């Protein structure tokens, strides 16, 4: 384990030459349980609109949420907690549409990935100075 940034953030570091062996020992899927986003977070590269408009764009493009989630699994996995924790107005949504779209995302995700939960937004934590 290495401390990255401050004492609350620790990561497992695997040297590049040991990565293939390490990966062979992983059993089951890797799960994200919580997510924290810095002020400059943009999300993974995607052909979708910018991050703050993606939740709406995912569901405007088609009524078939399952196929959209299948095509954008990484985007949904990495950004879902950001969409949940960022105010509706910052995403161009009113609060009721925001909740409706998040609910639709969660239901579609559970249908596709019943044993792979979406991460939740991390709690606000005090951080030490670096």
Coordinates of C-alpha atoms in Angstrom, one line a residue:
X1 CA 0.0 0.0 0.0
X2 CA 1.2 3.5 -0.8
X3 CA -0.2 6.7 0.6
X4 CA -1.2 9.1 -2.2
X5 CA -1.9 12.7 -1.5
X6 CA -2.9 12.4 2.1
X7 CA -3.1 9.7 4.8
X8 CA -6.7 8.9 4.0
X9 CA -6.0 7.8 0.4
X10 CA -4.0 4.6 0.1
X11 CA -3.6 2.6 -3.1
X12 CA -2.2 -0.9 -3.8
X13 CA 0.7 -0.4 -6.1
X14 CA 1.9 -3.4 -8.2
X15 CA 5.2 -3.0 -10.1
X16 CA 4.7 -3.3 -13.9
X17 CA 6.9 -6.4 -14.2
X18 CA 4.6 -8.2 -11.6
X19 CA 1.3 -7.0 -13.0
X20 CA 0.6 -10.1 -15.3
X21 CA 1.1 -12.4 -12.3
X22 CA -1.0 -10.2 -10.0
X23 CA -3.9 -10.1 -12.6
X24 CA -3.9 -13.9 -12.8
X25 CA -4.8 -14.1 -9.1
X26 CA -7.8 -11.8 -9.2
X27 CA -10.9 -13.7 -8.5
X28 CA -14.3 -12.3 -9.5
X29 CA -15.0 -8.7 -10.7
X30 CA -13.3 -5.7 -9.1
X31 CA -15.9 -3.6 -7.4
X32 CA -15.9 0.1 -6.8
X33 CA -17.7 0.8 -3.5
X34 CA -17.3 4.5 -3.1
X35 CA -16.1 7.3 -5.4
X36 CA -14.6 10.7 -4.8
X37 CA -14.2 13.3 -7.5
X38 CA -11.8 16.2 -7.6
X39 CA -12.9 19.6 -9.0
X40 CA -11.2 18.9 -12.4
X41 CA -12.9 15.5 -12.9
X42 CA -14.0 15.0 -16.5
X43 CA -14.9 11.3 -16.6
X44 CA -13.5 8.7 -19.1
X45 CA -13.2 9.5 -22.8
X46 CA -16.5 9.0 -24.6
X47 CA -18.3 10.1 -27.7
X48 CA -21.1 11.4 -25.4
X49 CA -21.6 15.0 -24.5
X50 CA -19.6 16.5 -21.6
X51 CA -19.9 15.0 -18.2
X52 CA -22.5 17.4 -16.8
X53 CA -24.9 16.5 -19.7
X54 CA -24.2 12.8 -19.9
X55 CA -27.0 11.5 -17.6
X56 CA -29.6 13.3 -19.7
X57 CA -28.0 12.3 -23.0
X58 CA -27.9 8.6 -22.1
X59 CA -31.7 8.6 -21.8
X60 CA -32.5 11.1 -24.5
X61 CA -30.8 9.0 -27.1
X62 CA -33.1 6.0 -26.8
X63 CA -35.9 4.6 -24.8
X64 CA -33.8 1.4 -24.6
X65 CA -31.8 2.0 -21.5
X66 CA -30.3 -1.5 -21.4
X67 CA -28.6 -1.2 -24.8
X68 CA -27.3 2.3 -23.9
X69 CA -25.8 1.0 -20.6
X70 CA -24.2 -1.9 -22.4
X71 CA -22.6 0.4 -24.8
X72 CA -21.5 2.8 -22.1
X73 CA -20.7 0.6 -19.1
X74 CA -17.5 2.4 -18.2
X75 CA -19.1 5.8 -18.4
X76 CA -21.9 4.7 -16.1
X77 CA -19.7 2.9 -13.7
X78 CA -17.2 5.8 -13.3
X79 CA -19.7 8.7 -13.4
X80 CA -22.7 7.4 -11.6
X81 CA -21.7 8.6 -8.2
X82 CA -20.7 12.0 -9.7
X83 CA -24.2 12.3 -11.3
X84 CA -25.7 11.4 -7.9
X85 CA -23.8 13.9 -5.9
X86 CA -23.7 16.8 -8.3
X87 CA -26.7 19.1 -8.0
X88 CA -29.4 18.7 -10.7
X89 CA -29.1 22.3 -11.8
X90 CA -25.3 21.8 -12.6
X91 CA -26.4 19.0 -14.9
X92 CA -29.1 21.1 -16.7
X93 CA -31.9 19.2 -14.9
X94 CA -34.7 20.0 -12.5
X95 CA -34.6 17.9 -9.3
X96 CA -37.5 15.6 -10.2
X97 CA -36.0 14.7 -13.6
X98 CA -32.6 14.2 -12.0
X99 CA -34.1 11.7 -9.5
X100 CA -36.1 10.0 -12.3
X101 CA -33.0 9.6 -14.5
X102 CA -30.9 8.3 -11.6
X103 CA -33.6 5.8 -10.7
X104 CA -33.8 4.7 -14.3
X105 CA -30.0 4.3 -14.4
X106 CA -30.0 2.2 -11.2
X107 CA -32.8 -0.1 -12.4
X108 CA -31.2 -0.7 -15.8
X109 CA -27.8 -1.3 -14.2
X110 CA -29.2 -3.9 -11.8
X111 CA -30.9 -5.7 -14.7
X112 CA -27.6 -5.9 -16.6
X113 CA -25.3 -6.4 -13.6
X114 CA -27.2 -7.9 -10.7
X115 CA -24.0 -8.7 -8.7
X116 CA -22.1 -5.6 -9.6
X117 CA -23.3 -2.6 -7.7
X118 CA -22.7 1.0 -8.8
X119 CA -20.5 2.9 -6.4
X120 CA -21.9 5.5 -4.0
X121 CA -20.6 9.0 -3.6
X122 CA -17.9 9.0 -0.9
X123 CA -18.5 10.9 2.3
X124 CA -16.9 14.2 2.6
X125 CA -13.7 13.7 4.6
X126 CA -11.3 16.1 6.2
X127 CA -8.0 15.8 4.4
X128 CA -4.5 16.5 5.7
X129 CA -2.4 19.1 4.0
X130 CA 0.0 17.4 1.6

